[in-house]
Coordinates of C-alpha atoms in Angstrom, one line a residue:
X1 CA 16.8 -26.5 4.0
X2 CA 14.7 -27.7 1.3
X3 CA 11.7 -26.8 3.8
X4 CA 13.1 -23.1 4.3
X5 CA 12.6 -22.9 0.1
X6 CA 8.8 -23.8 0.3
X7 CA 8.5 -21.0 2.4
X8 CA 10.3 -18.9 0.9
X9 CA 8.1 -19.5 -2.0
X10 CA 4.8 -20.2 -0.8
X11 CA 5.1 -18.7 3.1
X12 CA 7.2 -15.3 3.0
X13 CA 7.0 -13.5 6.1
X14 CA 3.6 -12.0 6.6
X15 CA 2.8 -8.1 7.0
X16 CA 1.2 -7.7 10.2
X17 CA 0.0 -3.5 10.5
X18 CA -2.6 -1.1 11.5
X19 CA -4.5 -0.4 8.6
X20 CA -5.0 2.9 11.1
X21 CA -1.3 3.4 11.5
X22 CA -0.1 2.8 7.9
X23 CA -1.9 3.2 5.6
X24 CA -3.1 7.0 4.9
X25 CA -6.1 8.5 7.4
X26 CA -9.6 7.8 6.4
X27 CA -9.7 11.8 5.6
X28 CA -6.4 13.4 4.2
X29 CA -6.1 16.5 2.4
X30 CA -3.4 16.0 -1.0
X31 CA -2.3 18.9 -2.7
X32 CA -5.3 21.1 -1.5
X33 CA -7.9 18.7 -2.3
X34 CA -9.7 16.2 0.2
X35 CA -9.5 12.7 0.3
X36 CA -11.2 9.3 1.9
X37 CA -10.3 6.0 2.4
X38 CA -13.1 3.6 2.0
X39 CA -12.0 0.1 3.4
X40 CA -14.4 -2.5 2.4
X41 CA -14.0 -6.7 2.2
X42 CA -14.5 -9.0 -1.1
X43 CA -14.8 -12.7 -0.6
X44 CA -12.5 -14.7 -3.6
X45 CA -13.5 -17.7 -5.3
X46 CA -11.8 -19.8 -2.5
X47 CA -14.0 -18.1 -0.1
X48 CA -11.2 -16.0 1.9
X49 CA -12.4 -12.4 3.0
X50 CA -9.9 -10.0 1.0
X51 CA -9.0 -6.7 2.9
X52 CA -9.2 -3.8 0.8
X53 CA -9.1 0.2 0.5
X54 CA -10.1 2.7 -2.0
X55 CA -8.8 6.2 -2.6
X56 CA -11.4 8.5 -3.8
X57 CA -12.0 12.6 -3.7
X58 CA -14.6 13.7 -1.3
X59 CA -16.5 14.8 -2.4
X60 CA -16.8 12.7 -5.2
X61 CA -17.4 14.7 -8.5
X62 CA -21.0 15.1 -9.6
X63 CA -22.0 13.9 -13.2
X64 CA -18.3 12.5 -13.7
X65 CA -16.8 8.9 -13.5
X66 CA -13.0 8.7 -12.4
X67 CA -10.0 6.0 -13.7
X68 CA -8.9 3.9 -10.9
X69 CA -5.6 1.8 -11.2
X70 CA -5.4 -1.4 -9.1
X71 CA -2.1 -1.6 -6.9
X72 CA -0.8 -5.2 -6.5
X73 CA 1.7 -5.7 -3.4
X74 CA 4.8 -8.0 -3.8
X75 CA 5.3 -11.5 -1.8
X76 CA 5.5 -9.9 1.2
X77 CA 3.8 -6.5 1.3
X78 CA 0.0 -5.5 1.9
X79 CA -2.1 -2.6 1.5
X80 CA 0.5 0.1 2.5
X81 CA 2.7 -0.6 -0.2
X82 CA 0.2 1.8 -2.4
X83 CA 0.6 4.7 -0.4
X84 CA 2.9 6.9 -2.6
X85 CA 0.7 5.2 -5.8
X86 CA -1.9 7.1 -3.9
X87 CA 0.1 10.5 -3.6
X88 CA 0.7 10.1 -7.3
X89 CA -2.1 9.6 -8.5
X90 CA -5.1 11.0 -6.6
X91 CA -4.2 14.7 -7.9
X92 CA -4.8 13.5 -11.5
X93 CA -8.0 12.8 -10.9
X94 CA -7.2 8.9 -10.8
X95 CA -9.0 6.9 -7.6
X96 CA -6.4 3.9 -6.4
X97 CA -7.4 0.5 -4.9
X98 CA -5.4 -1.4 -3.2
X99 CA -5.7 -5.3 -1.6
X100 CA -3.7 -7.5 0.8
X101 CA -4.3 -10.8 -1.4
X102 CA -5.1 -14.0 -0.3
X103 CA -2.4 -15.6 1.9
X104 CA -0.8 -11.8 2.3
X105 CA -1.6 -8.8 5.0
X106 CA -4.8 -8.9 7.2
X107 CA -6.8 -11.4 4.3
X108 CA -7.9 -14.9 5.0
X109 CA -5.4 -17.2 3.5
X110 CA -2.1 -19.8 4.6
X111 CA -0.1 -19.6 1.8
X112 CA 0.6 -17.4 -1.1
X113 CA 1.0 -18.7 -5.0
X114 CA 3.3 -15.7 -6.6
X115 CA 0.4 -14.4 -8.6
X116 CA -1.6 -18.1 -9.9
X117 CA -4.4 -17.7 -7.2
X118 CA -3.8 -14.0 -6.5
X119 CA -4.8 -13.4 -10.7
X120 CA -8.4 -14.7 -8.9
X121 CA -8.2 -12.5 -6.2
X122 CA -7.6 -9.7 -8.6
X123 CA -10.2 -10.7 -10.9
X124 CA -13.2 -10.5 -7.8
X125 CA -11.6 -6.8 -7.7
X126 CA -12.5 -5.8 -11.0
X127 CA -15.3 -7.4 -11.0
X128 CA -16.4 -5.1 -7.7
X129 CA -14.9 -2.0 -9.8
X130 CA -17.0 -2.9 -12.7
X131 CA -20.2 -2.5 -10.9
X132 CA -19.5 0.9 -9.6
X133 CA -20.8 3.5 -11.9
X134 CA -18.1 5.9 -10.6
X135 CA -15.1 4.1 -11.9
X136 CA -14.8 4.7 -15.7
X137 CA -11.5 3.0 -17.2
X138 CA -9.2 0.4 -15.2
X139 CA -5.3 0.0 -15.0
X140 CA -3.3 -2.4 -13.6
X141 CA 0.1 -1.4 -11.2
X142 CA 2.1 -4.7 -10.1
X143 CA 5.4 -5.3 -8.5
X144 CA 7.5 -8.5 -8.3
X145 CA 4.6 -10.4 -7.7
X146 CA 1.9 -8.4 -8.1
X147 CA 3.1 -7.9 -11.8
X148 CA 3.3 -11.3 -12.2
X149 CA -0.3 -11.2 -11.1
X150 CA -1.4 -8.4 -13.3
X151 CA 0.4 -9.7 -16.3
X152 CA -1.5 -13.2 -15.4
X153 CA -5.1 -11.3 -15.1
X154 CA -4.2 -8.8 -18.1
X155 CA -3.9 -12.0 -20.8
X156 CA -7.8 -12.7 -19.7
X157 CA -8.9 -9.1 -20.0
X158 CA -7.9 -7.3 -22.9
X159 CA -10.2 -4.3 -21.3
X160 CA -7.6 -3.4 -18.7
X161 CA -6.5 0.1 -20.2
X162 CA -2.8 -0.4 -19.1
X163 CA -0.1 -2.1 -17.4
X164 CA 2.7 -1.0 -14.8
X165 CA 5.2 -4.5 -14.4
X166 CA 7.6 -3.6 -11.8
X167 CA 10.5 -6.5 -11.2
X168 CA 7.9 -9.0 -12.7
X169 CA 9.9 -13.0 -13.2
X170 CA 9.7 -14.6 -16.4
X171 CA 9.4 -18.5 -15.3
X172 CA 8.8 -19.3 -11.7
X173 CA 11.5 -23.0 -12.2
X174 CA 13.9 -20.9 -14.1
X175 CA 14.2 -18.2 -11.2
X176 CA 14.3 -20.9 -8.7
X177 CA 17.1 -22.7 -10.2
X178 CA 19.0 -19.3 -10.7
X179 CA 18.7 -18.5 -6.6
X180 CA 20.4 -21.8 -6.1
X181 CA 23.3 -19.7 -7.6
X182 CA 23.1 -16.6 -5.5
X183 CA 22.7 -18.1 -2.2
X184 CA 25.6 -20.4 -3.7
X185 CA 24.0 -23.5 -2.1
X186 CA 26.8 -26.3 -3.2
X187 CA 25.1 -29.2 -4.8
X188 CA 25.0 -30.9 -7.8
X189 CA 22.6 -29.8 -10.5
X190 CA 21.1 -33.2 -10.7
X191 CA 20.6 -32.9 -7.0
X192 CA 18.8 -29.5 -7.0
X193 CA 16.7 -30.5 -10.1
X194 CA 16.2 -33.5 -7.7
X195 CA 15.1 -31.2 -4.8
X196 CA 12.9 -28.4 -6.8
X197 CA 10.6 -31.5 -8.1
X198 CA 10.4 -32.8 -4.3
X199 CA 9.5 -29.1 -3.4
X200 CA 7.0 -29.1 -7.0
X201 CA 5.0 -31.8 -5.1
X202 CA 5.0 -30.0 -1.6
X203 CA 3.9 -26.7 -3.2
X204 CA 1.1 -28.4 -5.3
X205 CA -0.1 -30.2 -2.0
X206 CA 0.1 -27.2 0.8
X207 CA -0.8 -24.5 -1.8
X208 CA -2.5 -26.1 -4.8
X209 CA -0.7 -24.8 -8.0
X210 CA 2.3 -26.3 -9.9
X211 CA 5.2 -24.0 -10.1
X212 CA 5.8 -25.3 -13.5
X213 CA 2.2 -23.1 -14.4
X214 CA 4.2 -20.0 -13.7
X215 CA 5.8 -19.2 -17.2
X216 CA 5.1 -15.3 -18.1
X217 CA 6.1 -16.1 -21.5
X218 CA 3.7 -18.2 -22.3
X219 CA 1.1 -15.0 -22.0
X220 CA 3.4 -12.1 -22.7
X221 CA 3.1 -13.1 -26.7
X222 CA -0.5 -13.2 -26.4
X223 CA -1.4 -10.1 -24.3
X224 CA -2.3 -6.6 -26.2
X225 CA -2.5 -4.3 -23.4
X226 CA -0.4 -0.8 -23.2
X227 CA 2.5 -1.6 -20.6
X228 CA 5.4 0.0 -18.7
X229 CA 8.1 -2.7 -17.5
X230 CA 10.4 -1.6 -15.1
X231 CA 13.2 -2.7 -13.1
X232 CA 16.4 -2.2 -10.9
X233 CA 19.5 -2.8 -12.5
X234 CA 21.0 -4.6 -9.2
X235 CA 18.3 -6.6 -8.4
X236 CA 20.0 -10.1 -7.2
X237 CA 16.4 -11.5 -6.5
X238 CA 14.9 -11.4 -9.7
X239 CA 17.8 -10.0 -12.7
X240 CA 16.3 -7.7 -15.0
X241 CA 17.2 -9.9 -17.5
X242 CA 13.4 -11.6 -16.8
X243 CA 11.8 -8.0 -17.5
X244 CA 14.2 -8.1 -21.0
X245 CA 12.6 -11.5 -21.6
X246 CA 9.2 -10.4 -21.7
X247 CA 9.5 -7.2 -22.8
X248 CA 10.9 -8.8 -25.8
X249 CA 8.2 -11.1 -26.3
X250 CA 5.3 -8.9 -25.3
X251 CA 2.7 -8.4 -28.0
X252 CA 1.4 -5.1 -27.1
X253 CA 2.8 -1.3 -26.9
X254 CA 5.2 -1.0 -24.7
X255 CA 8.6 0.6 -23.1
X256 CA 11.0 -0.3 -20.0
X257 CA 12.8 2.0 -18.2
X258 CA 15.8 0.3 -15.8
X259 CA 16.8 2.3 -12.7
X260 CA 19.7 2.1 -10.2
X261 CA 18.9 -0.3 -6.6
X262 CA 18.0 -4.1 -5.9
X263 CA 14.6 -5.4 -5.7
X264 CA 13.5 -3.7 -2.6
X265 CA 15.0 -0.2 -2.8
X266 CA 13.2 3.1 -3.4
X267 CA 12.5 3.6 -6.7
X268 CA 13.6 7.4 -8.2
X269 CA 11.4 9.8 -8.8
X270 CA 11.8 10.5 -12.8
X271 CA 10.1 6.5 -12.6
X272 CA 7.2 7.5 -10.6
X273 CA 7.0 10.6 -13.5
X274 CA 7.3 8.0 -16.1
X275 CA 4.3 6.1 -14.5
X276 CA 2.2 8.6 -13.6
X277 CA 2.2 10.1 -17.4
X278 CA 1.5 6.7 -18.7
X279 CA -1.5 6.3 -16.4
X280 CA -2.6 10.1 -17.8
X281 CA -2.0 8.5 -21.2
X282 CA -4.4 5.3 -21.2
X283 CA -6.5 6.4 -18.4
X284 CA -7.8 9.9 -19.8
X285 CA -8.9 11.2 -16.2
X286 CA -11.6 13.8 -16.7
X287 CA -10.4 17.7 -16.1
X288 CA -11.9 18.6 -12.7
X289 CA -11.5 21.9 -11.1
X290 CA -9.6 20.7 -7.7
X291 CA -9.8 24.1 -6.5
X292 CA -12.7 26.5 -5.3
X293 CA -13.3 30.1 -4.3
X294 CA -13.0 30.2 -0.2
X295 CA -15.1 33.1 -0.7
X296 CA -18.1 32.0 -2.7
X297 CA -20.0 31.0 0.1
X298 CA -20.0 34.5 1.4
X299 CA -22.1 35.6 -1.8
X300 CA -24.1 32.5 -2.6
X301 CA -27.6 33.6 -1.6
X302 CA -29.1 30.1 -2.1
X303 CA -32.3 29.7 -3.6
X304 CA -33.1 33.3 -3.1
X305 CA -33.9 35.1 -6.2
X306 CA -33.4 38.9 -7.0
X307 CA -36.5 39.9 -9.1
X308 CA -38.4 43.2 -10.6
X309 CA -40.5 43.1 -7.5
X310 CA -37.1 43.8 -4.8
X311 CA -36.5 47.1 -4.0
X312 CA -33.0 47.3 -5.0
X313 CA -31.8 50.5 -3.0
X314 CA -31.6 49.4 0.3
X315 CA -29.2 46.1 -1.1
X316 CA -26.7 48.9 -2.3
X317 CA -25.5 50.3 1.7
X318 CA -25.1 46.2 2.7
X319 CA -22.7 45.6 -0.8
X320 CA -20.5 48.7 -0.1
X321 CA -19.9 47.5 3.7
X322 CA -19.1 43.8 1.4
X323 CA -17.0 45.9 -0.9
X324 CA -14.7 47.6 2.1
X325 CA -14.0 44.4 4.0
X326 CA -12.5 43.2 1.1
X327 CA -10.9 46.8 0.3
X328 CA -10.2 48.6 4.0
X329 CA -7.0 46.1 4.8
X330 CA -5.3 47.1 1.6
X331 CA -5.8 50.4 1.2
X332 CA -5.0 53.8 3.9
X333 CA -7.3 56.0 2.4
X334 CA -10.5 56.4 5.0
X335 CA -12.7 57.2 2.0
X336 CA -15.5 54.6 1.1
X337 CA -15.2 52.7 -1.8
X338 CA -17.4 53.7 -4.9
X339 CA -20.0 51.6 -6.0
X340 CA -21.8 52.3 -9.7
X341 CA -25.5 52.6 -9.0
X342 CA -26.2 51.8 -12.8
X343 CA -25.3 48.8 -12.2
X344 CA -27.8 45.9 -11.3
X345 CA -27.6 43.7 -7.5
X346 CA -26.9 40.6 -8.8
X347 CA -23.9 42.3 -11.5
X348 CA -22.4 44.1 -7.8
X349 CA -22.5 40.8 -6.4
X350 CA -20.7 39.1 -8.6
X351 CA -17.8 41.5 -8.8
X352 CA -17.6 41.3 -5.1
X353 CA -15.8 37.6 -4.8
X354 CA -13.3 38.3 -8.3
X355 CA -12.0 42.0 -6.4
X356 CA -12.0 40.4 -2.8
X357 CA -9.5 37.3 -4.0
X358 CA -7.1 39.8 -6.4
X359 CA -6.7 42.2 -2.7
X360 CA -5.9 38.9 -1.0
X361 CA -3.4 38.0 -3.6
X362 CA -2.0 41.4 -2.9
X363 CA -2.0 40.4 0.8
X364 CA 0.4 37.4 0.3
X365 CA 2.4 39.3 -2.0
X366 CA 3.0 42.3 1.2
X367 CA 3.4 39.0 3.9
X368 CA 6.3 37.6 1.6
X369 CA 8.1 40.9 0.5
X370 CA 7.6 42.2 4.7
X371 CA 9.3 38.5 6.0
X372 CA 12.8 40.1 4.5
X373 CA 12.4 42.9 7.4
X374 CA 14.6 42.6 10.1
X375 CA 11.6 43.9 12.3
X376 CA 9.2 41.2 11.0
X377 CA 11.9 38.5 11.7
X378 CA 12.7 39.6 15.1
X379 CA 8.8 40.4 16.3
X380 CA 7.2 37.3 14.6
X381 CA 5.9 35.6 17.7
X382 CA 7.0 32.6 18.8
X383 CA 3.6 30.1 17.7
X384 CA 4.0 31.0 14.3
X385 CA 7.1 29.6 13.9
X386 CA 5.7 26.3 16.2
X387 CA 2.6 26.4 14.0
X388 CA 5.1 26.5 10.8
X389 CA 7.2 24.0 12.8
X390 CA 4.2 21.2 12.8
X391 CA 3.2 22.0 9.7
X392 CA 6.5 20.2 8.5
X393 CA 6.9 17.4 10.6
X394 CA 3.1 16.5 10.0
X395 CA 4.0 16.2 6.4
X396 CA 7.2 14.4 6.8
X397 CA 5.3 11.8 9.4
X398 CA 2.7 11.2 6.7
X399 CA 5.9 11.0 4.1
X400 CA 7.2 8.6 6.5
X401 CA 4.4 6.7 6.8
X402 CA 4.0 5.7 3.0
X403 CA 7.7 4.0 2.8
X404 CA 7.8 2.8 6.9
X405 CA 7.3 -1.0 5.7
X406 CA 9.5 -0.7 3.1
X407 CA 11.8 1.9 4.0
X408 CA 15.3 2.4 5.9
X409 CA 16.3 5.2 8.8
X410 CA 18.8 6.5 6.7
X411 CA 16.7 7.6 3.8
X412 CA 14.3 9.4 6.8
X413 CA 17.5 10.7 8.2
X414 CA 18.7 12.3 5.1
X415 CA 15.4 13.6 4.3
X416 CA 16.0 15.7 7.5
X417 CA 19.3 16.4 6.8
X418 CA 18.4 18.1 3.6
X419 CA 15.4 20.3 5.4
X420 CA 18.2 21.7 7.7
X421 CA 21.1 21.9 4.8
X422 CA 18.1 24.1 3.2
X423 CA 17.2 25.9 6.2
X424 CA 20.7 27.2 7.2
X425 CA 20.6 28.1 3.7
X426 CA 18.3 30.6 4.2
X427 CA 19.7 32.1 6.7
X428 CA 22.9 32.9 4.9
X429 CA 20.4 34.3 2.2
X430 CA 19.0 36.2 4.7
X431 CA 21.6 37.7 6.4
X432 CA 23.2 40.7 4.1
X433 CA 20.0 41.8 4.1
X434 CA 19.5 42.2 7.1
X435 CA 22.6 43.8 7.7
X436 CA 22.2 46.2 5.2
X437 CA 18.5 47.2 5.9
X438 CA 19.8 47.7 10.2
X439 CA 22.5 50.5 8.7
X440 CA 19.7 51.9 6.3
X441 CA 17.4 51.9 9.9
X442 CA 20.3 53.6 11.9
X443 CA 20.9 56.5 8.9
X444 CA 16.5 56.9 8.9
X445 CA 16.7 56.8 12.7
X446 CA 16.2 60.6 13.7
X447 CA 13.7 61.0 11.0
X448 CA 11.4 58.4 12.3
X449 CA 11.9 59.9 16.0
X450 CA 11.1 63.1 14.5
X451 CA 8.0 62.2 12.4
X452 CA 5.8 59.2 14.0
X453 CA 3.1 57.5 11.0
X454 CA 0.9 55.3 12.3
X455 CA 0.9 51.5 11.8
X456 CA -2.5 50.2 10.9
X457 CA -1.9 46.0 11.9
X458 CA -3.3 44.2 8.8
X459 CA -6.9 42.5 10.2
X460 CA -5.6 38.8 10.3
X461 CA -8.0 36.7 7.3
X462 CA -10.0 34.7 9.6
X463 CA -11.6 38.7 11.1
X464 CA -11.9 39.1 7.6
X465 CA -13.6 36.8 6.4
X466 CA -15.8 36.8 10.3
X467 CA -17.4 40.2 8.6
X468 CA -17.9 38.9 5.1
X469 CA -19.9 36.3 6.7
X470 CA -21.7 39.0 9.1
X471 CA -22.3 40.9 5.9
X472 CA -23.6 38.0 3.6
X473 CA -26.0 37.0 6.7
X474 CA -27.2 40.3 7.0
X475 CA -28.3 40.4 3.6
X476 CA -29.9 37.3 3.4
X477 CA -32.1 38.5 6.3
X478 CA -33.0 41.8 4.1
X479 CA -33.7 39.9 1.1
X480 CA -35.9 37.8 3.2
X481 CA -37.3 40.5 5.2
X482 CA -38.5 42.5 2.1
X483 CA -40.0 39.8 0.4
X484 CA -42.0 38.8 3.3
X485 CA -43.0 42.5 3.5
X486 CA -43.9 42.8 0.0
X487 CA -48.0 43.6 -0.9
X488 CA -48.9 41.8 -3.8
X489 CA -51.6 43.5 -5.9
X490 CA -54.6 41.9 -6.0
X491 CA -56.8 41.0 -9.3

């Protein structure tokens, strides 16, 4: 028995993945922006290769430098573990790195030391974040113990710009003694004091640190950084009364939120909002546009400049047929669109991309009101609703994959529960509607036989945008062509 405590301390069970399979693609696209994972491989002060990843934007802002936080796993977790840190926080501009710690994951290492060596491991990370010119300010995101470890690391570095301590132990002896309770082992307490010094010696030999070293509170008083404790309020493997203890000793500013489940359940979401404004607080991520005008390579012309010497006039014929493809779709009338010919080229081209995006706004406005037609509904073919089909259950795999270490069938099979409660929802929406736009069909049905308009079919966006880039091309080569055709005077 005594040997089952060692490793439950010092040799949890070890996360054995598919950095491939579990952890998010090496290119993902996150609330419309794109992403990489950079894997890469530090070396501690022990000499053990650490595994690690690194979240960035791709491509990375120009001129800018970007926050990262620094996700550290509990006992037993790796790498994946900061998969929803990364969903969080990538669309506020803040990079996440993540490490399977000495002794954890797919890093060197026997043993783990509940955040005494892994405080090393996370100071070799810093370090490495440090020398990258791209990473601006640093915060810290622990749990169990990984806080331990951040908490450990963040009384050496008061330049950490915050803390997250999630389920973080006050004093390694005192929680040991306390499991004795809750797996109601039946000894004496002379006998288990007895036993946890036999075990002290073990540890110190197998995984060279003295459990005794482990006190939080010795470092709380002393530590000035900006932190956000949190914890479950039925967590049987590490109370929440060791988050009270140093939250009350804790020397810098600081709140605690406590949340229903045990040590290992999901946390809610109004936590993951309480963390991710805190990380917006002490991290102050830069304000980057994350989204750009699909249309703007259409008009860029490059390094191609429009000077007194271009004949202007024969640009204005190639900018109307610009004009109409944006134009034709939403309007019937056959008539060309009028351009001003006061105006200058480079003025008409730079209305072109502004009036193109407000018709297709007007577009997605027709697509949503025409979906409550019973015609639309009934003609829609069949691989658009596959395509919309795949659409979701890529997004709940990836979902999926962020919790599928840590996660339980039931919380994936109530996920799908809810996407069908809302989907026969709609239907029920749906269907008085329909019914009363069939009788309003049936009363209109002799006029329609009677009188027969024509149905222009809306050019799908990917013909559209197939001319624009005919158009754009075939001014380019006209620019080109006249200024290869243009006589210079001569002196």
């Amino acid at each position: 028995m005594i040997d089952q405590f060692i490793n439950f301390v010092i040799r949890p069970p070890r996360a054995e993945y598919n950095p491939d399979q579990y952890l998010w693609e090496r290119d993902f696209t996150l609330a419309g922006r794109t992403y990489i994972r950079q894997d890469l491989e530090l070396t501690n002060a022990r000499g053990h290769t650490l595994r690690c990843s690194h979240y960035l934007p791709s491509p990375f802002p120009e001129d800018a430098s970007l926050p990262c936080v620094i996700y550290c796993h509990g006992n037993s977790g790796c790498r994946a573990d900061a998969n929803e840190a990364a969903v969080m926080l990538l669309p506020s501009n803040i990079t996440v790195f993540t490490l399977d710690f000495s002794g954890s994951g797919l890093s060197d290492g026997d043993y783990v030391s509940l955040g005494w060596h892994e405080r090393d491991d996370l100071k070799v990370v810093v370090s490495y974040l440090r020398s990258n010119k791209q990473i601006s300010r640093i915060g810290l995101w622990g749990r169990s113990m990984g806080a331990v470890t951040c908490l450990l690391y963040g009384a050496e570095d008061p330049s950490i710009a915050g803390m997250v301590l999630d389920s973080a132990f006050s004093n390694l002896y005192v929680l040991m003694m306390e499991l004795v309770d809750v797996y109601k082992i039946r000894l004496p307490k002379f006998t288990v004091k007895m036993a946890v010094q036999y075990m002290r010696r073990i540890i110190e030999k197998k995984a060279k640190f003295d459990i005794m070293d482990l006190n939080c509170l010795q470092v709380s008083s002393k530590t000035f950084i900006p932190a956000l404790f949190g914890h479950a309020k039925d967590d049987k493997f590490i109370p929440n009364h060791h988050s009270d203890l140093i939250y009350k000793s804790y020397a810098g500013d600081k709140n605690i939120i406590y949340f229903d489940g045990d040590h290992n359940s999901s946390r809610p979401q109004f936590y993951y909002d309480s963390v991710s404004i805190f990380f917006y607080n002490v991290l102050h991520p830069p304000q980057i546009s994350s989204h750009s005008c699909k249309l703007e390579k259409y008009y860029d012309l490059g390094d191609l400049k429009i000077g007194a010497g271009l004949d202007e006039g024969l640009l204005y014929e190639i900018i109307t047929g610009v004009h109409s493809a944006g134009t034709d779709v939403a309007s019937s009338s056959s008539a060309p669109p009028a351009i001003s010919t006061t105006k200058c080229v480079g003025e008409l081209l730079s209305e072109i991309a502004p009036v193109t995006t407000v018709v297709d706004s007007v577009h997605e406005e027709a697509d949503i009101l025409s979906s409550h037609e019973p015609s639309h509904l009934e003609d829609q073919p069949n691989d658009q609703n596959e395509e919309c089909c795949s659409y979701t259950s890529s997004n709940r795999e990836s979902w999926g994959r962020c919790s599928s270490l840590g996660g339980s069938d039931e919380e994936s099979s109530a996920d799908c529960t809810a996407a069908d409660s809302r989907h026969q929802t709609l239907k029920v929406l749906t269907m008085p509607l329909r019914c009363m736009q069939q009788k309003s069909s049936e009363l209109k049905k002799e006029e329609k036989k009677k009188k027969k308009v024509p149905i222009v079919p809306k050019k799908p966006k990917s013909e559209k945008f197939e001319k624009l880039e005919a158009l754009s091309k075939r001014l380019r080569l006209c620019i080109l062509k006249r200024v290869n055709h243009c006589r210079h005077p001569t002196s």
